[in-house]
């Protein structure tokens, strides 16, 4: 079969009575005709009703050629009226159900694309940024919304032909800078070419007319030449047993002008004014057809490109070659399979499988969505580079967000740097709590893995699994989002509730007893602390979320005068030695258990300070302890003066970490120093970093006082290859 097509597309097709000509089934045509009649009756009293109806029909005509499903065509028909709010969501739902309404809303969300242009002229606000982000998610969720929007922009460019120059230029600039690159990235050639040609016509009217005139002048001769060329080539392919269809392909004015600019050629020097396309049934036949072409005519080596072996960035595949045909005239030939041709003309629409009756596996659909997302991100990068969009948009809309997929293909929008655990808690709290592992694109990854755009994330769970407290450590890298951290913190707060209630009672009851107040009276101040139950208040005191003194102050009787309160607070009993650690004196309070904090491990000679804990007596810290500073920031009223007494215990546990060059005999030298200093060893661990060849050695030793500790640290620091000796928490 031989087809010869026009080599010049100047005027866009006009919608009339044949607006359903491209619809591929009688059933769809009937449904669209009936819907159009209903819409016409509904809009009969609206101004420009005929224009609205005509625009919808024109969009159907454009999209029907892409082979889309009936719901897409219905959405295109209704879209102009819905955009003008002449249709309500209820009416749309009545016509096509909830899925049609969602598609119409996604099309409306696409309006945020226009905001990308305005960002070039000033700093965007948060609402604009959020609109663009939601637009991206809508585009990923349903590609049909993008196709409907592109068809609407083509109709818009056709409409502005008769308007003033400023309107035409603004419309053309938007389509040239935003929509044509989008269609190109998605590989939708059918829409891309018309967007580019119409935009070029308004932006460079004189150049457009000059090229169109030159094409028209040679049109009859060129078509006769191409007709004879196609017949000759088709017969040659048939004789060689190559199954293929050959036809003259249309030429687009914008692509002609762009090639003239790129190669600095005039119109008569262009190779592809005469162009032919060969569509084969298999990849093997592509190269067989190439062999036939090159055997018939001499080809120009510099004009040969194999985009099948090396596809373009948008996925385009084809073989391009230029030959010297009859009368030594240049002819460009493109060779591709039918699948490659569908990809080139329809792009992502060819893969989305919205056609009725198509069956696609979940995995295949997900891979298409991932590829689709990556193309959208690449399109944005193109725009940012070419049109100098402000860097803030790139960072706030894309670089500070990561878009990943669930196993079902749903898009999840997370902050950049988010981990699989963040993803799990975004899905559901219980998914996060029971998470025991994660897969990204089918491969097991650690919890600290930073997710990347377009990845598919699968969370592995176990019924009895529980979160770990170290997930809350900001330096561990497990959680990067405050939302996930809050869910983990809430889990442990509920887990510790019974313990907190017990500790809270131990703190609150004695304080209230001093004023003769029963514990049940605390119910009177529940509303003041935004609580509903007494146990909630008591647990808050035990957890440190509610300050004990605030509750007591709310409940104290009016007879408790300021003078009495001052006298009670300033009165200090004699110093008492308390607790097991008789070598520490607690100022002002007796009968308290004293213990040394493991986070800083104070030894005699260190400056120390006490902190009243909940149910564990007084914890003694070094004054420069970071953990103590953190506790005092939250509860300054719990600080307690303590001092070393003259009676001291024999030994105190201190943990040290040594960083040294890993060498033979290092541990022997360290233990020799410990023996010489008479320091008992409670613990000794070591590990080696293969990358740096450094050894990290942790040693727990028993020392008598600060002087002995300093002497030991000094001796260890003098060993060969030791870089650092520091105290660390137990």
XYZ file of C-alpha atoms in Angstrom:
730
model
C 0.000 0.000 0.000
C 1.343 3.452 -0.938
C 0.356 6.715 0.695
C 1.361 10.192 -0.458
C 0.652 12.909 2.058
C 0.790 16.673 1.760
C 4.244 18.018 2.460
C 2.932 21.240 3.925
C 0.685 21.861 6.895
C -0.308 25.496 6.936
C -3.931 25.838 7.939
C -5.237 23.905 10.937
C -8.256 21.699 10.415
C -11.550 23.412 11.080
C -14.271 21.770 13.100
C -17.655 21.395 11.513
C -20.116 18.603 10.973
C -17.242 16.108 10.731
C -15.962 16.646 14.264
C -16.599 12.967 14.986
C -14.831 11.762 11.834
C -11.784 10.495 13.787
C -13.794 8.739 16.534
C -13.159 5.026 16.117
C -16.540 3.453 16.975
C -20.216 4.064 16.231
C -21.062 3.661 19.911
C -18.742 6.476 20.914
C -19.981 8.711 18.110
C -23.554 8.235 19.226
C -22.717 8.903 22.878
C -20.766 12.067 22.029
C -23.502 13.310 19.699
C -26.156 12.879 22.396
C -23.971 14.547 25.014
C -23.255 17.457 22.661
C -26.980 17.966 22.138
C -27.615 17.946 25.884
C -24.802 20.443 26.391
C -26.227 22.668 23.656
C -29.636 22.727 25.373
C -28.005 23.507 28.713
C -25.971 26.409 27.338
C -28.643 27.829 25.038
C -29.119 30.945 27.183
C -25.399 31.480 27.790
C -23.466 34.128 25.835
C -21.132 32.620 23.240
C -22.804 29.227 23.732
C -22.064 28.253 20.131
C -18.377 29.146 20.590
C -18.110 27.055 23.769
C -19.736 24.064 22.109
C -17.557 24.442 18.990
C -14.365 24.593 21.040
C -15.274 21.365 22.844
C -15.972 19.655 19.531
C -12.659 20.899 18.137
C -10.791 19.434 21.120
C -12.547 16.093 20.543
C -11.414 16.172 16.920
C -7.795 16.742 17.957
C -7.750 14.041 20.652
C -9.700 11.403 18.718
C -6.665 11.021 16.471
C -4.644 9.896 19.490
C -6.906 6.894 20.023
C -7.966 7.877 23.532
C -10.899 6.413 25.430
C -14.444 7.735 25.522
C -14.103 9.320 28.967
C -11.226 11.482 27.698
C -13.261 12.646 24.709
C -16.241 13.429 26.967
C -13.960 15.425 29.284
C -12.589 17.345 26.289
C -16.128 18.123 25.067
C -17.213 19.429 28.484
C -13.939 21.107 29.445
C -14.594 24.614 27.989
C -17.965 24.865 29.741
C -16.594 23.482 33.017
C -13.668 25.916 32.960
C -16.114 28.831 32.655
C -18.134 27.366 35.583
C -21.162 26.845 33.337
C -21.247 23.238 34.522
C -21.374 22.214 38.165
C -19.471 19.225 39.627
C -22.844 17.571 40.245
C -23.760 17.840 36.557
C -20.416 16.394 35.486
C -20.809 13.499 37.929
C -24.317 12.835 36.656
C -22.970 12.569 33.101
C -19.890 10.455 33.704
C -19.519 9.537 37.363
C -16.833 10.420 39.898
C -13.942 9.400 37.621
C -15.004 11.948 34.977
C -15.188 14.684 37.610
C -11.673 13.824 38.859
C -10.347 14.035 35.300
C -12.046 17.416 34.771
C -10.552 18.725 38.027
C -7.099 17.484 36.969
C -7.467 19.414 33.708
C -8.369 22.518 35.680
C -5.327 21.997 37.909
C -3.154 22.114 34.773
C -3.797 25.854 34.691
C -0.902 26.132 37.165
C 1.472 25.611 34.233
C 0.858 29.216 33.247
C 2.251 30.298 36.612
C 5.691 29.057 35.537
C 5.988 32.005 33.148
C 4.968 34.577 35.736
C 7.638 33.327 38.153
C 10.271 34.828 35.875
C 9.090 38.308 36.810
C 9.211 38.069 40.587
C 9.497 35.886 43.657
C 6.634 33.354 43.855
C 4.489 33.081 46.932
C 3.705 29.901 48.846
C 0.293 29.501 47.193
C 1.822 29.575 43.698
C 4.461 27.032 44.667
C 1.838 24.734 46.168
C -0.278 25.024 43.013
C 2.646 23.954 40.825
C 3.387 21.018 43.124
C -0.227 19.851 43.046
C -0.235 20.300 39.287
C 2.756 17.981 39.000
C 0.998 15.315 41.048
C -2.153 15.678 38.929
C -0.089 15.299 35.754
C 1.558 12.135 37.040
C -1.736 10.689 38.249
C -3.515 11.003 34.883
C -1.709 11.830 31.637
C -5.049 12.381 29.915
C -5.331 15.716 31.718
C -2.121 16.848 30.007
C -3.372 15.757 26.599
C -6.672 17.616 27.050
C -4.789 20.746 28.134
C -2.471 20.560 25.105
C -5.497 20.208 22.810
C -7.101 23.210 24.516
C -3.960 25.296 23.894
C -4.000 24.360 20.198
C -7.614 25.532 19.986
C -6.632 28.728 21.800
C -3.839 29.427 19.313
C -6.268 28.920 16.466
C -8.747 31.309 18.082
C -6.336 34.225 18.558
C -5.525 34.379 14.841
C -7.959 37.262 14.352
C -7.156 39.133 17.581
C -4.671 41.955 18.188
C -0.941 41.378 17.868
C -0.179 41.635 21.601
C -2.680 38.886 22.453
C -1.321 36.659 19.684
C 2.287 37.150 20.776
C 1.562 36.462 24.464
C -0.380 33.311 23.607
C 2.334 32.132 21.215
C 5.116 32.834 23.718
C 3.386 30.780 26.399
C 2.840 27.819 24.067
C 6.362 28.047 22.639
C 8.047 28.188 26.053
C 5.767 25.954 28.135
C 3.465 23.646 26.200
C 5.496 22.778 23.084
C 8.518 21.673 25.225
C 6.121 19.619 27.355
C 4.678 17.895 24.278
C 8.225 17.330 23.003
C 9.415 15.788 26.281
C 6.417 13.483 26.245
C 7.058 12.616 22.604
C 3.569 13.586 21.395
C 4.526 14.620 17.875
C 0.961 15.118 16.629
C 0.381 17.922 19.135
C 3.953 19.221 19.298
C 4.179 20.115 15.588
C 1.002 22.163 15.504
C 1.841 24.005 18.747
C 5.256 24.922 17.320
C 3.970 25.931 13.885
C 1.148 28.119 15.211
C 3.380 29.762 17.825
C 6.077 30.397 15.186
C 3.444 31.916 12.887
C 2.589 34.603 15.471
C 6.095 35.206 16.821
C 7.799 35.463 13.391
C 4.992 36.186 10.897
C 7.213 37.414 8.043
C 9.583 34.458 8.193
C 6.668 32.053 8.461
C 4.991 33.495 5.371
C 8.249 33.463 3.383
C 8.864 29.755 4.080
C 5.194 28.894 3.454
C 5.337 30.699 0.114
C 8.481 28.810 -0.943
C 6.868 25.509 0.039
C 3.704 26.336 -1.908
C 5.610 27.394 -5.054
C 7.310 23.996 -5.340
C 4.460 21.949 -3.926
C 3.126 20.325 -7.167
C 6.580 19.395 -8.486
C 7.639 18.075 -5.088
C 4.513 15.942 -4.654
C 4.930 14.431 -8.138
C 8.578 13.672 -7.361
C 7.706 12.102 -4.000
C 4.889 10.045 -5.548
C 7.271 8.479 -8.092
C 9.992 8.006 -5.421
C 7.571 6.268 -3.024
C 6.291 3.876 -5.697
C 9.833 2.923 -6.749
C 10.951 2.364 -3.139
C 7.803 0.416 -2.215
C 8.337 -1.973 -5.121
C 12.013 -2.445 -4.250
C 11.128 -3.321 -0.630
C 8.467 -5.766 -1.835
C 10.957 -7.457 -4.169
C 13.375 -7.927 -1.261
C 10.651 -9.406 0.968
C 10.601 -6.459 3.407
C 7.118 -5.791 4.829
C 6.787 -2.022 5.038
C 4.548 0.938 4.241
C 6.100 3.943 2.478
C 4.646 7.441 2.258
C 5.730 11.039 1.891
C 5.737 12.628 5.302
C 4.411 16.157 6.037
C 6.833 19.013 6.562
C 6.453 21.564 9.323
C 7.455 25.158 8.859
C 8.946 25.562 12.340
C 11.211 22.507 11.912
C 12.347 23.827 8.518
C 13.223 27.228 10.001
C 14.993 25.663 12.990
C 17.159 23.521 10.703
C 17.965 26.569 8.560
C 19.099 28.412 11.699
C 21.040 25.485 13.152
C 22.972 24.640 9.956
C 23.123 28.179 8.516
C 21.441 27.106 5.293
C 18.971 28.792 3.003
C 15.749 27.135 1.893
C 17.112 25.654 -1.329
C 20.007 23.963 0.517
C 17.844 21.939 2.888
C 18.000 18.175 2.533
C 14.602 17.293 3.984
C 12.210 19.418 1.937
C 11.529 16.138 0.164
C 10.888 13.576 2.896
C 9.702 9.974 2.996
C 8.874 7.663 5.889
C 9.095 3.848 5.948
C 7.032 1.989 8.565
C 8.073 -1.653 9.052
C 6.604 -4.530 11.024
C 9.764 -5.450 12.941
C 13.097 -4.067 14.103
C 14.930 -6.448 11.781
C 13.041 -5.008 8.800
C 14.182 -1.473 9.734
C 17.780 -2.330 8.978
C 16.769 -4.468 5.980
C 14.904 -1.453 4.570
C 17.945 0.744 5.230
C 20.034 -1.675 3.180
C 17.558 -1.472 0.294
C 17.556 2.349 0.376
C 21.349 2.595 0.367
C 21.580 0.034 -2.439
C 19.278 2.143 -4.627
C 20.754 5.597 -3.996
C 23.977 7.048 -2.651
C 23.588 8.359 0.881
C 25.221 11.351 2.580
C 27.208 10.038 5.547
C 27.112 13.233 7.611
C 23.288 13.164 7.595
C 22.915 9.601 8.911
C 21.562 9.137 12.470
C 20.558 5.886 14.174
C 18.147 6.926 16.917
C 17.071 3.303 17.337
C 20.430 2.304 18.778
C 20.686 5.625 20.650
C 17.193 7.054 21.340
C 16.646 10.766 21.951
C 16.045 12.043 25.475
C 12.266 11.926 25.040
C 12.408 8.282 23.872
C 12.166 8.985 20.138
C 13.460 6.110 17.981
C 13.999 6.092 14.208
C 16.712 5.786 11.554
C 17.366 9.009 9.606
C 19.273 9.021 6.338
C 19.543 11.397 3.367
C 20.078 10.039 -0.165
C 20.648 11.535 -3.597
C 17.491 10.432 -5.394
C 16.567 10.722 -9.076
C 17.820 13.903 -10.755
C 20.376 14.168 -7.896
C 17.790 15.653 -5.559
C 18.158 15.160 -1.803
C 15.506 13.062 -0.084
C 15.366 12.496 3.685
C 14.109 9.055 4.711
C 12.954 8.023 8.191
C 12.696 4.300 8.982
C 10.902 2.972 12.077
C 8.585 0.208 13.273
C 4.874 0.805 13.808
C 5.450 0.801 17.578
C 8.195 3.418 17.234
C 5.902 5.456 14.997
C 3.111 5.341 17.580
C 5.612 6.417 20.239
C 6.789 9.332 18.096
C 3.272 10.546 17.324
C 1.492 9.723 20.585
C 4.343 9.595 23.142
C 3.202 8.643 26.636
C -0.374 8.425 25.358
C 0.652 5.324 23.399
C 1.634 3.563 26.653
C -0.994 4.720 29.110
C -3.470 2.050 27.989
C -6.650 3.958 28.712
C -8.237 2.393 25.627
C -11.272 0.317 26.504
C -10.571 -3.372 26.866
C -6.783 -2.991 27.254
C -5.187 -5.109 29.959
C -2.017 -3.932 31.632
C -0.214 -5.530 34.550
C 0.287 -3.456 37.690
C 4.043 -3.608 37.303
C 3.940 -2.388 33.717
C 1.613 0.495 34.588
C 3.885 1.522 37.426
C 6.981 1.529 35.234
C 5.163 3.761 32.746
C 4.260 6.190 35.536
C 7.842 6.297 36.762
C 9.105 7.020 33.246
C 6.357 9.621 32.901
C 7.428 11.371 36.102
C 11.060 11.465 35.020
C 10.072 13.062 31.719
C 8.114 15.743 33.577
C 11.098 16.519 35.783
C 13.356 16.683 32.716
C 10.867 19.032 31.044
C 11.038 21.353 34.037
C 14.846 21.294 33.925
C 14.718 22.209 30.231
C 12.541 25.206 30.985
C 14.610 26.342 33.936
C 17.762 26.257 31.823
C 16.401 27.795 28.638
C 14.100 30.425 30.013
C 15.962 31.357 33.188
C 13.176 30.539 35.591
C 14.086 31.676 39.061
C 16.192 29.176 40.991
C 13.777 29.347 43.892
C 11.085 27.565 41.905
C 13.421 24.759 40.989
C 14.461 24.340 44.609
C 11.072 24.737 46.271
C 8.961 22.785 43.811
C 11.399 20.064 42.823
C 14.720 20.009 44.655
C 13.189 20.181 48.135
C 10.642 17.491 47.267
C 10.956 13.892 46.178
C 8.158 12.122 44.299
C 8.036 8.347 44.763
C 5.497 5.602 44.122
C 3.711 3.061 46.267
C 3.528 -0.535 44.971
C 0.026 0.351 43.679
C 1.386 3.262 41.616
C 0.158 6.116 43.843
C 2.390 9.195 43.990
C 3.752 10.226 47.392
C 5.193 13.731 47.822
C 7.931 13.874 50.515
C 10.642 16.377 51.513
C 13.992 15.872 49.804
C 16.197 13.498 51.803
C 13.215 11.502 53.096
C 13.951 7.883 54.021
C 11.928 4.669 53.654
C 10.825 5.093 57.278
C 9.471 8.573 56.477
C 7.613 6.994 53.564
C 6.209 4.256 55.820
C 4.874 6.745 58.371
C 3.411 8.872 55.569
C 1.374 5.855 54.422
C 0.079 5.036 57.929
C 1.301 5.095 61.531
C 0.904 1.336 61.888
C 2.908 0.724 58.709
C 5.742 2.734 60.229
C 5.494 1.079 63.653
C 5.639 -2.421 62.123
C 8.287 -1.657 59.531
C 11.200 -4.116 59.528
C 12.700 -3.358 56.114
C 12.226 -1.597 52.774
C 12.695 -2.284 49.077
C 13.375 0.406 46.481
C 12.797 -0.665 42.873
C 12.889 -4.273 44.094
C 16.171 -4.038 46.045
C 16.581 -4.065 49.837
C 17.868 -0.707 51.148
C 18.818 0.500 54.662
C 16.444 2.693 56.656
C 18.815 5.635 56.170
C 18.592 5.464 52.337
C 17.646 8.835 50.770
C 14.751 8.309 48.355
C 15.022 9.665 44.794
C 12.462 10.877 42.264
C 10.515 8.182 40.437
C 11.493 5.258 42.677
C 9.025 2.579 43.732
C 9.067 1.970 47.482
C 7.776 -1.158 49.190
C 7.668 -1.426 52.993
C 8.244 -4.795 54.673
C 6.307 -5.260 57.924
C 5.869 -7.804 60.715
C 2.808 -8.069 62.916
C 4.666 -7.864 66.239
C 7.372 -5.375 65.209
C 7.783 -2.143 67.179
C 9.621 1.135 66.539
C 13.032 1.692 68.119
C 13.897 4.654 70.299
C 17.063 5.368 68.313
C 14.834 6.309 65.344
C 14.278 9.589 67.195
C 17.986 10.365 67.348
C 18.472 13.171 64.771
C 22.056 12.072 64.102
C 21.055 8.501 63.247
C 19.505 9.512 59.919
C 16.495 7.200 60.205
C 13.829 9.919 60.077
C 14.029 13.239 58.252
C 10.426 14.494 58.542
C 8.881 16.009 61.663
C 5.643 14.184 60.858
C 7.288 10.775 61.199
C 9.266 11.773 64.319
C 6.072 13.001 65.983
C 4.374 9.653 65.333
C 7.282 7.727 66.860
C 7.413 10.067 69.866
C 3.654 9.644 70.401
C 4.061 5.873 70.302
C 6.640 5.865 73.094
C 4.687 8.401 75.107
C 1.697 6.039 75.103
C 3.961 3.071 75.810
C 5.381 4.793 78.914
C 1.996 5.983 80.177
C 1.720 3.604 83.145
C 5.246 4.396 84.256
C 4.588 8.133 83.881
C 1.379 7.917 85.926
C 3.262 6.231 88.763
C 6.076 8.786 88.656
C 3.590 11.646 88.463
C 1.730 10.500 91.555
C 5.002 10.215 93.472
C 5.746 13.828 92.581
C 2.293 15.394 92.913
C 0.883 13.730 96.040
C 3.656 14.886 98.457
C 3.471 18.450 97.132
C -0.302 18.615 97.518
C -0.084 16.991 100.984
C 2.015 19.929 102.186
C -1.061 22.100 101.658
C -3.583 19.538 102.809
C -4.973 19.034 99.293
C -6.186 15.579 98.186
C -5.015 14.215 94.842
C -8.591 14.108 93.511
C -8.750 17.906 93.782
C -6.451 18.112 90.750
C -9.522 17.404 88.597
C -10.475 21.049 89.138
C -7.595 22.254 86.926
C -7.918 19.730 84.075
C -9.424 22.315 81.736
C -6.648 24.773 82.591
C -4.082 22.255 81.265
C -6.278 21.133 78.344
C -6.801 17.653 79.839
C -9.939 15.507 80.078
C -8.898 12.902 82.663
C -6.925 13.084 85.905
C -4.599 10.299 84.762
C -3.695 12.398 81.710
C -2.567 15.247 83.959
C -0.624 12.940 86.270
C 1.033 11.200 83.304
C 1.969 14.612 81.890
C 3.696 15.504 85.150
C 5.513 12.165 85.179
C 6.657 12.597 81.558
C 7.776 16.174 82.196
C 5.251 17.670 79.755
C 3.419 19.451 82.579
C 5.339 21.313 85.272
C 4.596 20.131 88.788
C 4.799 23.597 90.312
C 2.285 25.012 87.834
C -0.291 22.447 88.944
C 0.434 23.029 92.642
C 0.164 26.813 92.242
C -3.297 26.414 90.673
C -4.497 24.299 93.626
C -2.910 26.035 96.631
C -5.435 27.617 99.070
C -5.728 31.378 99.305
C -4.639 31.233 102.981
C -1.181 30.193 101.833
C 0.274 33.710 101.901
C 3.206 34.926 99.890
C 5.275 35.275 103.073
C 4.639 31.654 104.006
C 5.582 30.471 100.554
C 8.828 32.474 100.633
C 9.697 31.148 104.102
C 9.033 27.568 103.026
C 11.092 27.877 99.845
C 14.072 29.644 101.450
C 14.334 27.456 104.528
C 17.349 25.115 104.279
C 17.966 22.172 106.599
C 21.457 21.155 107.560
C 23.633 19.394 105.029
C 23.113 15.651 104.904
C 25.048 12.857 103.319
C 22.524 10.701 101.530
C 22.175 7.630 99.363
C 24.680 4.979 98.501
C 27.154 7.528 97.231
C 28.151 8.868 100.652
C 30.920 10.886 99.032
C 28.372 13.401 97.611
C 26.685 15.999 99.777
C 23.220 17.202 98.717
C 22.432 20.788 99.690
C 19.059 21.428 101.306
C 17.240 18.104 100.842
C 17.539 14.867 102.738
C 16.517 11.252 102.236
C 17.192 11.197 98.518
C 18.898 8.474 96.533
C 22.000 9.761 94.746
C 23.414 8.263 91.566
C 26.063 9.326 89.108
C 24.915 10.113 85.571
C 26.252 7.722 82.940
C 26.157 10.404 80.253
C 29.138 12.291 81.722
C 30.485 10.001 84.524
C 31.682 12.625 87.056
C 34.688 11.830 89.213
C 35.988 13.663 92.283
C 37.524 16.921 91.163
C 34.877 17.612 88.465
C 32.489 20.536 88.973
C 29.111 18.875 89.578
C 25.430 19.715 89.839
C 22.442 17.589 90.855
C 19.175 17.110 89.010
C 16.025 15.774 90.693
C 14.734 12.913 88.536
C 11.303 11.280 88.519
C 11.468 8.323 90.853
C 15.255 7.830 90.664
C 16.454 10.352 93.224
C 19.176 12.879 92.447
C 21.286 12.353 89.341
C 24.745 13.917 89.647
C 26.227 15.394 86.454
C 29.323 17.324 85.498
C 28.344 20.984 85.127
C 29.501 21.003 81.499
C 27.380 17.949 80.596
C 25.268 18.564 77.470
C 22.521 16.254 78.692
C 22.294 18.246 81.934
C 21.946 21.508 79.995
C 19.155 19.986 77.949
C 17.338 18.841 81.111
C 17.712 22.236 82.792
C 16.352 24.024 79.723
C 13.154 22.042 80.204
C 13.013 21.909 84.024
C 15.230 24.566 85.628
C 13.399 24.156 88.952
C 14.873 20.677 89.401
C 18.471 21.862 89.712
C 20.071 20.985 93.055
C 23.404 22.041 94.496
C 25.695 19.117 95.344
C 29.362 18.899 96.276
C 32.025 16.299 96.867
C 32.429 15.361 100.534
C 35.719 14.542 102.207
C 34.814 10.842 102.185
C 35.293 9.390 98.680
C 34.782 5.948 97.234
C 37.824 4.103 95.962
C 37.039 4.055 92.213
C 34.736 5.639 89.603
C 33.852 4.315 86.182
C 34.965 6.476 83.219
C 34.660 5.567 79.535
C 37.297 6.785 77.083
C 37.493 6.607 73.285
C 40.860 6.485 71.512
C 41.318 7.181 67.786
C 44.694 5.914 66.534
C 46.510 4.553 63.507
C 45.902 0.824 63.423
C 49.266 -0.864 64.010
C 50.713 -3.993 65.469
C 51.159 -3.802 69.255
C 48.688 -0.902 69.762
C 46.479 -2.770 72.256
C 49.546 -4.013 74.122
C 50.805 -0.443 74.582
C 47.370 0.749 75.781
C 47.000 -2.020 78.372
C 50.556 -1.383 79.582
C 49.682 2.266 80.325
C 46.528 1.185 82.155
C 48.501 -1.290 84.261
C 51.180 1.282 85.114
C 48.496 3.761 86.237
C 46.800 1.042 88.301
C 43.539 1.626 86.393
C 41.242 -1.398 86.445
C 39.694 -2.185 83.048
C 35.906 -2.672 83.087
C 35.440 -2.868 79.309
C 37.558 -2.839 76.135
C 36.175 -2.785 72.577
C 37.858 -1.929 69.298
C 36.934 -1.666 65.614
C 38.826 -0.753 62.463
C 37.769 1.597 59.673
C 39.046 -0.022 56.471
C 38.784 3.179 54.439
C 40.919 5.319 56.770
C 42.973 2.514 58.415
C 42.109 4.043 61.816
C 41.264 2.095 64.950
C 38.502 3.243 67.321
C 39.049 1.800 70.800
C 36.593 2.226 73.667
C 37.876 1.458 77.153
C 36.001 1.618 80.463
C 38.367 2.209 83.387
C 38.020 2.723 87.119
C 39.832 5.824 88.470
C 40.102 7.399 91.890
C 39.701 11.090 91.016
C 40.059 13.798 88.389
C 43.813 14.027 88.820
C 44.246 10.310 88.178
C 41.999 10.554 85.119
C 43.959 13.457 83.622
C 47.215 11.615 84.173
C 45.864 8.518 82.445
C 44.546 10.535 79.455
C 47.913 12.276 79.122
C 49.806 8.970 79.085
C 47.493 7.462 76.491
C 47.706 10.560 74.278
C 51.510 10.208 74.161
C 51.372 6.723 72.634
C 52.613 6.377 69.040
C 49.893 7.021 66.437
C 47.181 8.118 68.897
C 45.202 11.068 67.504
C 42.541 11.591 70.137
C 41.556 10.504 73.669
C 38.172 11.784 74.884
C 35.609 10.972 77.560
C 32.364 9.482 76.221
C 29.048 8.451 77.803
C 28.822 4.938 79.210
